[in-house]
XYZ file of C-alpha atoms in Angstrom:
651
model
C 38.173 -64.971 74.423
C 35.204 -64.670 72.287
C 32.461 -67.212 72.203
C 31.406 -69.191 69.230
C 28.042 -67.303 69.151
C 29.633 -64.064 68.816
C 31.773 -65.185 65.969
C 28.835 -66.462 64.281
C 26.891 -63.136 64.650
C 29.755 -61.029 63.460
C 29.989 -63.302 60.341
C 26.435 -62.605 59.565
C 26.820 -58.935 59.885
C 29.982 -58.911 57.535
C 28.242 -60.938 54.898
C 26.154 -58.754 52.617
C 24.623 -61.597 50.876
C 22.582 -62.764 53.873
C 20.687 -59.182 54.393
C 17.027 -59.315 55.100
C 14.553 -59.141 51.906
C 13.035 -55.674 51.039
C 9.427 -55.019 52.284
C 6.617 -55.709 49.880
C 5.081 -52.735 47.914
C 2.233 -51.016 49.446
C -1.387 -51.993 48.369
C -3.231 -48.959 46.692
C -6.843 -49.002 46.447
C -7.469 -45.552 45.136
C -4.742 -43.876 43.274
C -6.267 -40.422 43.551
C -6.597 -40.550 47.306
C -2.998 -41.884 47.625
C -1.624 -39.123 45.601
C -3.640 -36.521 47.449
C -2.356 -37.872 50.658
C 1.264 -37.881 49.561
C 0.973 -34.470 48.624
C -0.505 -33.262 51.994
C 2.273 -35.166 53.830
C 5.020 -33.516 51.594
C 3.817 -30.110 52.305
C 3.437 -30.762 56.045
C 7.090 -31.920 56.075
C 8.209 -28.827 54.327
C 6.350 -26.707 56.782
C 7.808 -28.676 59.753
C 11.346 -28.184 58.210
C 10.676 -24.572 57.778
C 9.658 -24.003 61.403
C 12.681 -26.126 62.701
C 15.028 -23.797 60.721
C 13.127 -20.779 62.303
C 13.777 -22.158 65.867
C 17.536 -22.736 65.169
C 17.980 -19.455 63.121
C 15.990 -16.459 64.493
C 16.697 -14.391 61.263
C 15.104 -17.109 58.832
C 12.049 -15.994 56.914
C 8.652 -17.190 57.833
C 5.758 -18.045 55.664
C 3.350 -15.607 57.326
C 3.695 -11.689 56.686
C 5.247 -10.166 59.613
C 3.109 -7.343 60.897
C 4.634 -3.902 61.077
C 6.231 -2.820 64.356
C 4.736 0.211 66.016
C 7.298 2.595 67.597
C 6.762 3.455 71.137
C 7.466 7.136 71.641
C 7.572 9.297 74.812
C 5.038 11.920 75.320
C 7.354 14.879 74.563
C 8.768 13.120 71.334
C 5.097 12.341 70.230
C 3.968 15.948 70.673
C 7.203 17.223 68.578
C 6.248 14.673 65.804
C 2.652 15.858 65.697
C 3.704 19.503 65.616
C 6.175 18.881 62.750
C 3.504 17.100 60.695
C 0.971 19.869 61.257
C 3.597 22.570 60.187
C 4.470 20.567 57.117
C 0.818 20.117 56.263
C 0.183 23.987 56.733
C 3.339 24.618 54.521
C 2.036 22.248 51.776
C -1.475 23.828 51.843
C -0.068 27.282 51.552
C 2.150 26.139 48.675
C -0.900 24.602 46.877
C -2.924 27.717 47.405
C -0.230 29.932 45.899
C 0.059 27.673 42.935
C -3.681 27.666 42.477
C -3.711 31.506 42.647
C -0.851 31.695 40.123
C -2.663 29.444 37.694
C -5.913 31.389 38.037
C -3.920 34.595 37.335
C -2.369 33.220 34.307
C -5.574 31.765 33.067
C -7.292 35.181 33.480
C -4.521 36.746 31.611
C -4.725 34.211 28.675
C -8.532 34.686 28.628
C -8.082 38.409 28.336
C -5.452 37.975 25.524
C -7.770 35.536 23.833
C -10.548 38.055 23.828
C -8.471 40.818 22.574
C -7.321 38.687 19.699
C -11.006 37.610 18.925
C -11.993 41.178 18.875
C -9.138 42.091 16.656
C -9.785 39.217 14.264
C -13.567 40.168 14.142
C -12.616 43.642 13.284
C -10.336 42.531 10.551
C -12.994 40.071 9.245
C -15.367 42.898 9.181
C -13.030 45.206 7.321
C -12.134 42.460 4.875
C -15.838 41.735 4.141
C -16.516 45.520 3.549
C -13.410 45.508 1.255
C -14.515 42.574 -0.665
C -18.078 43.997 -1.086
C -16.622 47.177 -2.279
C -14.281 45.333 -4.791
C -16.669 42.618 -6.101
C -18.154 43.155 -9.614
C -21.700 42.619 -8.629
C -23.421 43.651 -5.390
C -25.106 41.165 -3.307
C -28.426 40.290 -4.897
C -31.685 40.086 -2.787
C -33.907 37.400 -4.188
C -36.675 37.509 -1.614
C -39.355 38.184 -4.249
C -38.052 35.452 -6.422
C -38.139 33.044 -3.476
C -41.748 33.935 -2.780
C -42.732 33.265 -6.223
C -40.757 30.022 -6.607
C -41.584 28.540 -3.243
C -44.596 26.346 -4.631
C -42.074 24.845 -7.140
C -39.385 24.272 -4.653
C -41.657 22.418 -2.189
C -42.881 20.381 -5.159
C -39.444 19.497 -6.031
C -38.644 18.486 -2.390
C -40.826 15.445 -2.944
C -38.897 14.417 -6.056
C -35.178 15.290 -5.270
C -35.287 15.774 -1.464
C -34.330 18.990 0.461
C -30.697 18.729 -0.489
C -28.553 16.639 -2.827
C -25.092 15.066 -2.401
C -23.000 16.277 -5.433
C -20.570 13.482 -5.150
C -22.737 10.381 -4.876
C -26.188 11.208 -6.301
C -26.448 9.808 -9.835
C -29.490 12.060 -10.697
C -27.321 15.057 -10.207
C -24.743 13.529 -12.449
C -27.379 12.929 -15.176
C -28.537 16.517 -14.840
C -24.859 17.739 -15.072
C -24.659 15.964 -18.334
C -27.778 17.915 -19.719
C -26.178 21.234 -18.474
C -22.802 20.315 -20.161
C -24.708 19.541 -23.507
C -26.400 23.028 -23.189
C -22.936 24.765 -22.587
C -21.298 22.918 -25.436
C -24.160 24.038 -27.687
C -23.341 27.652 -26.936
C -19.571 27.440 -27.085
C -19.587 25.617 -30.413
C -22.258 27.374 -32.275
C -22.111 30.769 -31.234
C -18.647 31.561 -32.945
C -19.917 29.730 -35.961
C -23.151 31.644 -36.066
C -21.340 34.930 -35.613
C -18.913 34.372 -38.456
C -20.555 32.315 -41.127
C -23.706 33.314 -42.883
C -25.922 30.815 -41.150
C -28.582 33.318 -39.985
C -31.279 33.237 -42.549
C -35.093 33.613 -42.664
C -35.244 29.796 -42.529
C -32.794 28.972 -39.780
C -33.395 31.891 -37.432
C -36.556 30.250 -35.901
C -34.584 26.903 -35.342
C -31.780 28.854 -33.578
C -34.292 30.684 -31.434
C -35.816 27.300 -30.330
C -32.440 25.870 -29.329
C -31.334 29.015 -27.540
C -34.555 29.041 -25.487
C -34.072 25.316 -24.555
C -30.515 26.027 -23.538
C -31.525 29.099 -21.392
C -34.342 27.121 -19.760
C -31.739 24.367 -18.771
C -29.447 27.032 -17.200
C -32.292 28.706 -15.300
C -33.548 25.243 -14.008
C -30.029 24.510 -12.890
C -29.715 27.761 -10.996
C -33.273 27.536 -9.380
C -33.618 23.695 -8.596
C -30.410 21.905 -8.378
C -27.600 24.418 -7.405
C -29.345 25.738 -4.121
C -29.650 22.184 -3.066
C -26.206 20.998 -3.275
C -24.692 19.933 0.233
C -21.268 21.428 1.292
C -18.691 20.927 3.982
C -18.285 23.589 6.638
C -15.915 22.955 9.494
C -15.771 19.328 8.849
C -19.565 18.916 8.839
C -21.852 18.062 5.861
C -24.376 20.782 5.726
C -27.809 19.370 4.776
C -30.316 22.268 5.441
C -31.660 23.579 2.398
C -31.929 27.179 3.643
C -28.292 27.167 4.542
C -27.208 25.526 1.169
C -29.317 28.108 -0.686
C -27.515 30.899 1.210
C -24.114 29.275 0.603
C -24.786 29.043 -3.197
C -26.170 32.792 -3.433
C -23.059 34.098 -1.555
C -20.642 32.341 -3.868
C -18.957 33.791 -6.884
C -20.453 31.042 -9.060
C -24.025 32.464 -8.458
C -22.674 35.881 -9.588
C -21.146 34.418 -12.858
C -24.510 32.322 -13.296
C -26.547 35.503 -12.982
C -24.435 37.405 -15.631
C -24.736 34.417 -17.864
C -28.550 34.460 -18.053
C -28.881 38.202 -18.711
C -31.049 38.343 -21.884
C -28.889 40.487 -24.100
C -30.872 38.716 -26.888
C -33.588 41.313 -26.836
C -31.070 43.761 -28.281
C -31.689 41.786 -31.464
C -35.156 43.514 -31.821
C -33.163 46.800 -32.463
C -29.846 45.781 -33.820
C -30.696 42.646 -35.718
C -30.382 39.009 -34.880
C -26.861 37.867 -33.914
C -25.347 35.259 -31.577
C -22.867 37.938 -30.289
C -25.489 38.573 -27.598
C -25.179 35.042 -26.255
C -21.528 35.183 -25.487
C -22.210 35.814 -21.710
C -23.543 32.080 -21.680
C -19.954 30.996 -22.042
C -19.360 31.984 -18.381
C -20.946 28.912 -17.208
C -17.748 27.004 -17.961
C -17.392 25.901 -14.246
C -20.416 23.340 -14.903
C -18.309 21.700 -17.645
C -15.294 21.187 -15.304
C -17.582 20.005 -12.591
C -19.136 17.445 -14.932
C -15.672 16.243 -15.927
C -14.582 15.676 -12.369
C -17.551 13.851 -11.349
C -17.534 11.621 -14.560
C -13.896 10.620 -13.751
C -14.824 9.628 -10.232
C -17.413 7.171 -11.348
C -15.902 5.684 -14.392
C -14.035 2.445 -14.077
C -11.609 3.447 -16.738
C -11.272 7.195 -16.388
C -8.498 7.531 -18.876
C -10.990 7.003 -21.686
C -12.924 10.339 -20.812
C -9.364 12.115 -20.398
C -8.377 11.028 -23.760
C -11.786 12.083 -25.193
C -11.618 15.319 -23.430
C -8.115 16.095 -24.751
C -9.258 15.187 -28.337
C -12.172 17.641 -27.836
C -9.770 20.357 -26.784
C -7.925 19.820 -30.067
C -11.101 19.940 -32.273
C -12.412 23.009 -30.673
C -9.054 24.700 -31.234
C -9.168 23.782 -34.872
C -12.896 25.015 -34.873
C -11.995 28.409 -33.519
C -9.105 28.726 -36.149
C -11.468 27.817 -38.956
C -13.800 30.649 -37.816
C -10.856 33.103 -37.551
C -9.660 32.052 -41.078
C -13.114 32.819 -42.524
C -13.046 36.309 -40.859
C -9.560 36.952 -42.378
C -10.817 35.813 -45.835
C -13.953 38.099 -45.441
C -11.696 40.934 -44.389
C -9.485 40.398 -47.430
C -12.444 39.586 -49.739
C -13.789 36.132 -50.410
C -11.918 34.891 -53.495
C -9.810 37.816 -54.095
C -6.505 36.014 -53.721
C -5.505 32.368 -53.727
C -4.687 32.332 -49.968
C -8.243 33.232 -48.856
C -11.406 31.060 -48.991
C -12.655 31.196 -52.532
C -16.340 30.987 -51.757
C -16.925 27.435 -53.313
C -18.548 24.442 -51.518
C -19.276 24.369 -47.852
C -17.522 27.234 -46.207
C -17.024 25.783 -42.834
C -15.621 22.516 -43.983
C -13.211 24.133 -46.425
C -11.961 26.610 -43.584
C -11.762 23.713 -41.076
C -9.617 21.840 -43.660
C -7.378 24.860 -43.779
C -7.131 25.148 -39.999
C -6.130 21.565 -39.848
C -3.357 21.735 -42.409
C -2.131 25.125 -40.890
C -1.896 24.419 -37.291
C -0.637 20.918 -37.600
C 1.900 22.229 -40.043
C 1.280 19.763 -42.753
C 2.254 22.036 -45.471
C 1.005 22.355 -49.067
C -0.898 25.736 -48.441
C -1.136 28.444 -50.887
C 1.454 31.206 -50.573
C 0.204 34.471 -48.760
C 0.620 37.586 -50.837
C 0.475 40.489 -48.604
C 1.666 41.485 -45.052
C -1.697 40.655 -43.465
C -1.743 37.154 -44.974
C 1.881 36.443 -43.977
C 1.341 37.676 -40.402
C -1.733 35.541 -40.142
C -0.026 32.409 -41.502
C 2.997 32.926 -39.252
C 0.866 33.284 -36.297
C -0.863 30.159 -37.211
C 2.331 28.214 -37.403
C 3.654 29.461 -33.993
C 0.285 28.924 -32.140
C 0.037 25.392 -33.697
C 3.333 24.356 -32.537
C 2.698 25.630 -28.979
C -0.833 24.254 -28.778
C -0.081 20.896 -30.471
C 3.204 20.177 -28.444
C 1.013 20.835 -25.161
C -1.799 18.649 -26.276
C 0.453 15.856 -27.451
C 2.361 16.083 -24.058
C -0.988 16.043 -22.235
C -1.992 12.961 -24.331
C 1.137 11.289 -23.686
C 0.634 11.662 -19.767
C -2.994 10.406 -19.939
C -1.895 7.320 -21.907
C 1.152 6.752 -19.745
C -0.997 6.944 -16.640
C -3.573 4.614 -18.107
C -0.939 2.018 -18.946
C 1.344 2.429 -15.873
C 0.122 -0.786 -14.230
C 0.531 -2.691 -17.503
C 4.241 -1.504 -17.673
C 4.818 -2.519 -14.057
C 3.364 -6.027 -14.923
C 5.513 -6.437 -17.918
C 8.645 -5.254 -16.061
C 8.077 -7.597 -13.163
C 7.298 -10.601 -15.448
C 10.398 -9.825 -17.632
C 12.656 -9.670 -14.491
C 11.317 -12.936 -13.164
C 11.879 -14.677 -16.794
C 15.204 -13.331 -16.840
C 15.985 -14.643 -13.288
C 14.714 -18.070 -14.325
C 16.774 -18.175 -17.509
C 20.008 -17.161 -15.479
C 19.596 -19.984 -12.988
C 18.527 -22.489 -15.817
C 15.003 -23.317 -14.383
C 13.301 -26.198 -16.441
C 10.818 -24.955 -19.247
C 7.820 -26.624 -17.357
C 8.378 -24.317 -14.399
C 8.898 -21.387 -16.414
C 5.539 -21.938 -18.301
C 3.767 -22.243 -15.084
C 5.236 -18.927 -13.930
C 4.157 -17.222 -16.884
C 0.680 -18.625 -16.713
C 0.367 -17.409 -13.137
C 1.521 -13.936 -14.064
C -0.929 -13.609 -17.021
C -3.962 -15.067 -15.091
C -3.265 -12.935 -12.084
C -3.238 -9.736 -14.051
C -6.219 -10.750 -16.202
C -8.226 -11.658 -13.112
C -7.612 -8.672 -10.802
C -5.631 -6.070 -12.915
C -2.745 -6.117 -10.441
C -0.232 -8.587 -8.936
C -0.738 -7.834 -5.249
C -4.012 -6.376 -3.899
C -2.452 -5.536 -0.618
C -0.296 -2.858 -2.291
C -3.580 -1.017 -3.298
C -5.434 -1.512 -0.069
C -2.522 -0.297 2.050
C -2.786 3.262 0.559
C -6.375 3.414 1.880
C -7.194 4.542 5.481
C -8.385 1.724 7.906
C -12.049 2.756 7.563
C -11.912 2.132 3.708
C -10.121 -1.141 4.074
C -12.520 -2.303 6.690
C -15.524 -1.456 4.490
C -14.091 -3.376 1.452
C -13.060 -6.444 3.369
C -16.435 -6.604 5.260
C -18.225 -6.296 1.963
C -16.345 -9.105 0.530
C -16.029 -11.853 3.112
C -17.963 -11.017 6.304
C -21.109 -13.097 5.202
C -18.749 -16.008 4.524
C -16.983 -15.645 7.845
C -20.299 -15.629 9.833
C -21.273 -18.874 8.222
C -18.193 -20.779 9.631
C -19.395 -22.783 12.503
C -16.068 -22.282 14.349
C -16.447 -18.500 14.448
C -20.252 -18.361 15.230
C -20.698 -16.581 18.485
C -17.423 -14.700 18.473
C -17.153 -11.007 18.708
C -18.046 -9.257 15.339
C -15.154 -6.910 15.569
C -12.695 -9.819 16.068
C -14.030 -11.224 12.672
C -13.587 -7.888 11.002
C -9.846 -7.781 12.350
C -9.435 -11.205 10.851
C -10.767 -10.104 7.552
C -8.124 -7.431 7.489
C -5.409 -10.077 7.862
C -6.511 -12.141 4.793
C -4.124 -12.651 1.966
C -5.189 -13.480 -1.641
C -3.356 -16.229 -3.303
C -3.942 -17.630 -6.810
C -3.369 -21.423 -7.482
C -3.026 -22.892 -10.944
C -4.777 -25.966 -12.126
C -3.521 -29.064 -10.393
C -1.614 -27.254 -7.670
C -1.815 -28.714 -4.274
C -3.141 -26.283 -1.690
C -2.497 -28.613 1.319
C -0.947 -32.046 1.349
C -1.729 -34.798 3.834
C 0.604 -34.970 6.710
C 1.707 -31.127 6.368
C 1.722 -28.949 9.346
C -1.537 -26.916 9.416
C -0.856 -23.239 9.741
C -3.459 -21.544 7.771
C -7.147 -21.758 6.918
C -8.559 -21.140 3.363
C -11.662 -19.249 1.984
C -12.400 -19.848 -1.731
C -12.972 -16.535 -3.268
C -13.324 -17.808 -6.845
C -12.696 -21.033 -8.659
C -12.983 -24.644 -6.970
C -10.767 -26.968 -5.113
C -11.103 -30.847 -4.735
C -10.402 -33.116 -1.802
C -8.637 -35.995 -3.342
C -7.147 -39.361 -2.233
C -6.224 -42.722 -3.250
C -2.819 -44.188 -4.562
C -2.324 -41.579 -7.163
C -4.782 -38.899 -5.946
C -7.261 -39.869 -8.549
C -10.218 -40.337 -6.288
C -12.289 -37.097 -5.721
C -14.051 -36.999 -2.433
C -15.729 -33.598 -2.684
C -15.416 -30.426 -4.605
C -15.574 -27.012 -2.808
C -16.587 -24.041 -4.668
C -16.614 -20.196 -3.984
C -17.566 -19.377 -0.466
C -16.559 -22.549 1.154
C -13.968 -22.762 3.957
C -11.464 -25.430 4.824
C -8.468 -25.856 7.397
C -10.267 -23.923 10.073
C -9.654 -26.627 12.542
C -5.923 -26.570 12.324
C -5.863 -22.932 13.604
C -6.685 -24.107 16.987
C -4.970 -27.654 17.114
C -1.600 -27.707 18.906
C 1.395 -29.458 17.560
C 1.553 -31.944 20.544
C 1.260 -35.653 19.227
C 0.892 -34.342 15.659
C -2.577 -32.847 16.220
C -2.306 -30.098 13.494
C -1.290 -32.304 10.753
C -3.413 -32.149 7.515
C -5.571 -35.231 7.110
C -6.314 -34.941 3.363
C -5.014 -33.593 0.069
C -6.621 -30.491 -1.364
C -5.878 -29.762 -5.005
C -7.002 -26.712 -7.181
C -9.500 -27.736 -9.897
C -8.832 -25.088 -12.473
C -7.666 -21.552 -11.453
C -8.542 -20.950 -7.752
C -8.273 -17.558 -6.056
C -8.126 -18.256 -2.132
C -7.943 -16.021 0.803
C -5.631 -17.377 3.502
C -5.666 -16.487 7.197
C -2.501 -17.723 9.060
C -2.372 -19.075 12.638
C 0.001 -16.381 13.960
C -2.325 -13.569 12.805
C -5.333 -15.227 14.586
C -3.399 -15.570 17.762
C -2.260 -11.956 17.651
C -6.032 -11.015 17.253
C -7.236 -13.232 20.081
C -4.857 -11.525 22.557
C -7.471 -8.480 22.530
C -10.571 -10.734 22.680
C -10.310 -13.104 25.666
C -14.102 -13.993 25.648
C -13.830 -14.932 22.015
C -10.740 -16.966 22.673
C -12.720 -19.055 25.215
C -15.549 -19.630 22.581
C -13.047 -20.709 20.100
C -11.225 -23.082 22.381
C -14.634 -24.667 23.478
C -15.957 -24.964 19.859
C -12.488 -26.138 18.710
C -12.615 -29.100 21.168
C -16.107 -30.041 20.212
C -15.347 -29.745 16.490
C -12.184 -31.915 16.897
C -14.172 -34.512 18.935
C -16.805 -34.655 16.188
C -14.253 -35.167 13.326
C -11.857 -37.421 15.299
C -11.801 -41.218 14.549
C -14.008 -43.678 16.273
C -11.076 -45.221 18.131
C -10.081 -41.798 19.609
C -13.589 -41.333 20.741
C -13.715 -44.628 22.517
C -10.416 -43.829 24.461
C -11.588 -40.513 25.820
C -14.984 -41.746 26.892
C -15.685 -41.022 30.600
C -15.060 -43.824 33.013
C -18.085 -45.231 34.861
C -18.722 -47.811 37.674
C -15.820 -49.910 39.056
C -13.388 -48.722 36.399
C -12.919 -45.628 38.396
C -10.907 -47.582 40.998
C -8.515 -49.117 38.267
C -7.402 -52.731 37.936
C -7.714 -55.041 41.037
C -4.439 -55.201 42.937
C -2.585 -58.492 43.337
C -3.016 -60.807 46.422
C -0.341 -60.254 49.077
C 2.405 -62.820 49.183
C 1.557 -63.963 52.783
C -2.175 -64.653 51.951
C -1.126 -66.535 48.877
C 0.995 -68.746 50.990
C -2.060 -69.810 52.925
C -4.126 -70.240 49.750
C -6.030 -66.902 49.737
C -9.548 -66.210 50.854
C -11.376 -67.801 48.010
C -13.000 -70.925 47.819
C -10.772 -73.867 49.046
C -8.543 -71.252 50.698
C -7.215 -70.999 54.222
C -10.284 -69.533 55.789
C -12.364 -72.298 54.146
C -10.252 -74.830 55.813
C -10.673 -73.238 59.192
C -14.392 -73.618 59.090
C -15.756 -76.332 61.514
């Protein structure tokens, strides 16, 4: 029989509503110390649990590294093991020695074969040199005496021109080549005319002699002063030693042809009479004309102009030669003997040149030939004219086509874009803006995409161009000051050129910042206000904006644009994307640290004042956080303050 007290206790246990109240929350005076102690207690509990499992399960892993077990061997087993190791080592050493001996034998054999091949090649080169010397038109010329006589002049010219000359970049040599080319053209144009037409009279001969001497002096000066100083490439090295360059010129075929060209056959005129026939050896210096043409094309901004002029010169020279041949044919037949030949009236050269133009170009309206010689000459003129003029016209077409190739590509691209917009019924305003962009881009840089041209260049050339254009601007950016210079060069190679039309928004407030911009030309404006009518600042060529967004993260909207930037007129900008910057920073960890540090300082400096106040370092009692609440038990007694429980206990 249960007592009344037991029933009362059981009823209290069965009733969940009468459970004891939960304990009060712990009082925390220092959050940092409390978190640290909780972390230590957690680790100790985990370690204790691990060791409990180790005691229960002997195969459980331990946090410490188990030391290796040293096997215990008997004496006989240990000796057998050591003997086996010794034999294996001896076998390995023996095998290595055999391989080394085999390699040495193979190397010795290869050296002997190489030596025999070199001796055979040297013998072949010697025989080839002897054969070349035997077959060459002129023997090797020894100029020791001339060198001794010209040494003072050469030493004096060293102070003016330098020991050697770079034929590709020295503009002084280019200017001198133009003079040599004028002398060559004097000979090649006037020698045939003077030989055929009666232009050698007592009055004109002294004038011809004067110009002949001037052209010969120019050729001799070129052979003595300039050609021996020209640098050349040998085995990939640029030879700049004047003795070596002189020896290279004198061993070349050009020196031999130059020597032939200055042989003074003019002295034969003292016995046979004055004639320009003795000067035809001067025409062998044609290599100087083609060298001048190549150098001029390399330095001209629009080389096709020279190509067109040169092709036109070829045409005029062929007509010039044909006029001289026609006068010879007329003289052979007899001046004025028939209607077909030159009648001897007026200026002979102009009338013969007029006949050559009408004959070679097949204009027609020429007098009918009367005999076999005249018919043959006229037919030859027609056939030569067809062949020559078709070749020259084709060459002229190629030159003009190459000159306008970029323009044709531009027109094709623009026409394709316009056709696409018309097919998709794009509004007229957008179409006009697209056309404006095409026209301005082509007028500004002569191409639609600069990267297509730069990609064809080697890395060294692209680096040189990018450094020359933008390195000085990059070094002025506060964010990149102190970074590795090579890192900045790599960033320059990732820049992309973009052209914005007047009124285009480069960035808008609230957009995600993924790029930084460098103004190449034109200007942009930072605008604001209800309708973006307020201009805060105008940025011009060389300025940079948007660089902070490259380092800001997307957390909490940190890389959002904070202002509107609009193009003021046509603006050409270089763009560096965030992805390209991060790809570069992987290879420059030190610069990455510098950028991270500078990015934080710049973001602090440019952040709002409220943000600055929030991130200020806590000082004094604020380190401990807010004061905790008074426990309930103490509040029940009135607390410890004035008038509290302890105050009442005072006697």
